[in-house]
């Protein structure tokens, strides 16, 4: 038995199972994967977490020697090495696991969020007229899309330079999705911001190649000159300073990006010449 189905527990289970042992993998959360499945990148190589863990999740989920006991707690353990007796309590999932395909439809049908069953009177959130018209235009543009949420959020982010919370409430109402779901998406992607941002976004690459070629000093220089730390916006709302992990042109490092434009082989002494072009 392996307790805990994070990356360590999964790897241990796979090693044991591949050696011919029957493995019971016990996890208190409803799914295996643990913290690593929630991360974007891993230290120190900045490799994509999901690229590492996904093949292991698939193997672990379908391995004939592994029985996944998710949403379960180890409540008692007696015995000695070689002869343990464990008591596991499995919590009710309220879905038939043998039929579950992971489609997520049960989330849509959940009574907690279902307005029809709960009979809650939903009132259209009020927005200033110009904002309402701008958002309606964006919603109209994507109304034929099967999953309009991300494109809608992208356009709102470009229009307002961030995602204003009242606008998100309005979008939730219009698209008939929960605000919690919108916030989950909005906070997952670094591209989106829930805080007002500057007219120009300066992103300093801190991927491995840029880091070793002076990315950190360039960031320091920008912080000193603009008088803000990364993640902040200048008082005149002209610049916001961000950090990104690899823009995808490592051979040209160190690089910074101002809005959509990438500047390569930026130097400590000349970085402000680049920035000053943006006023
Ligand atoms: S590390 Fe900066 S572009 Fe790849």
PDB file of N, CA, C and O and ligand atoms in Angstrom, residues 205 207-210 246-250 255, ligand 1:
ATOM      1  N   UNK A 205      11.975  38.162 -19.479  1.00  0.00           N
ATOM      2  CA  UNK A 205      12.077  36.705 -19.474  1.00  0.00           C
ATOM      3  C   UNK A 205      13.067  36.246 -18.413  1.00  0.00           C
ATOM      4  O   UNK A 205      14.193  36.729 -18.337  1.00  0.00           O
ATOM      5  N   UNK A 207      13.428  32.796 -17.971  1.00  0.00           N
ATOM      6  CA  UNK A 207      13.704  31.388 -18.265  1.00  0.00           C
ATOM      7  C   UNK A 207      15.199  31.124 -18.082  1.00  0.00           C
ATOM      8  O   UNK A 207      15.992  32.058 -17.937  1.00  0.00           O
ATOM      9  N   UNK A 208      15.584  29.866 -18.120  1.00  0.00           N
ATOM     10  CA  UNK A 208      16.976  29.513 -17.781  1.00  0.00           C
ATOM     11  C   UNK A 208      17.988  30.267 -18.644  1.00  0.00           C
ATOM     12  O   UNK A 208      18.940  30.863 -18.131  1.00  0.00           O
ATOM     13  N   UNK A 209      17.773  30.267 -19.968  1.00  0.00           N
ATOM     14  CA  UNK A 209      18.748  30.907 -20.859  1.00  0.00           C
ATOM     15  C   UNK A 209      18.856  32.397 -20.571  1.00  0.00           C
ATOM     16  O   UNK A 209      19.964  32.961 -20.480  1.00  0.00           O
ATOM     17  N   UNK A 210      17.726  33.069 -20.412  1.00  0.00           N
ATOM     18  CA  UNK A 210      17.754  34.515 -20.154  1.00  0.00           C
ATOM     19  C   UNK A 210      18.303  34.801 -18.766  1.00  0.00           C
ATOM     20  O   UNK A 210      19.015  35.790 -18.564  1.00  0.00           O
ATOM     21  N   UNK A 246      10.422  31.964 -20.250  1.00  0.00           N
ATOM     22  CA  UNK A 246      10.734  31.552 -21.625  1.00  0.00           C
ATOM     23  C   UNK A 246       9.682  32.007 -22.633  1.00  0.00           C
ATOM     24  O   UNK A 246       8.543  31.561 -22.621  1.00  0.00           O
ATOM     25  N   UNK A 247      10.136  32.884 -23.493  1.00  0.00           N
ATOM     26  CA  UNK A 247       9.259  33.396 -24.547  1.00  0.00           C
ATOM     27  C   UNK A 247       9.417  32.526 -25.796  1.00  0.00           C
ATOM     28  O   UNK A 247       8.658  32.636 -26.748  1.00  0.00           O
ATOM     29  N   UNK A 248      10.409  31.669 -25.796  1.00  0.00           N
ATOM     30  CA  UNK A 248      10.573  30.753 -26.918  1.00  0.00           C
ATOM     31  C   UNK A 248      11.638  31.181 -27.903  1.00  0.00           C
ATOM     32  O   UNK A 248      11.691  30.672 -29.021  1.00  0.00           O
ATOM     33  N   UNK A 249      12.496  32.139 -27.517  1.00  0.00           N
ATOM     34  CA  UNK A 249      13.605  32.504 -28.418  1.00  0.00           C
ATOM     35  C   UNK A 249      14.891  32.574 -27.583  1.00  0.00           C
ATOM     36  O   UNK A 249      15.558  33.607 -27.535  1.00  0.00           O
ATOM     37  N   UNK A 250      15.204  31.458 -26.954  1.00  0.00           N
ATOM     38  CA  UNK A 250      16.324  31.399 -26.008  1.00  0.00           C
ATOM     39  C   UNK A 250      17.655  31.769 -26.672  1.00  0.00           C
ATOM     40  O   UNK A 250      18.551  32.307 -26.028  1.00  0.00           O
ATOM     41  N   UNK A 255      15.957  38.324 -23.340  1.00  0.00           N
ATOM     42  CA  UNK A 255      14.917  39.042 -24.077  1.00  0.00           C
ATOM     43  C   UNK A 255      13.907  39.667 -23.128  1.00  0.00           C
ATOM     44  O   UNK A 255      13.715  39.201 -22.013  1.00  0.00           O
TER      45      UNK A 255
HETATM   46  S1  LIG B   1      14.668  31.553 -21.577  1.00  0.00           S
HETATM   47 FE1  LIG B   1      14.154  33.504 -22.297  1.00  0.00          FE
HETATM   48  S2  LIG B   1      13.430  33.119 -24.251  1.00  0.00           S
HETATM   49 FE2  LIG B   1      13.803  31.128 -23.507  1.00  0.00          FE
END
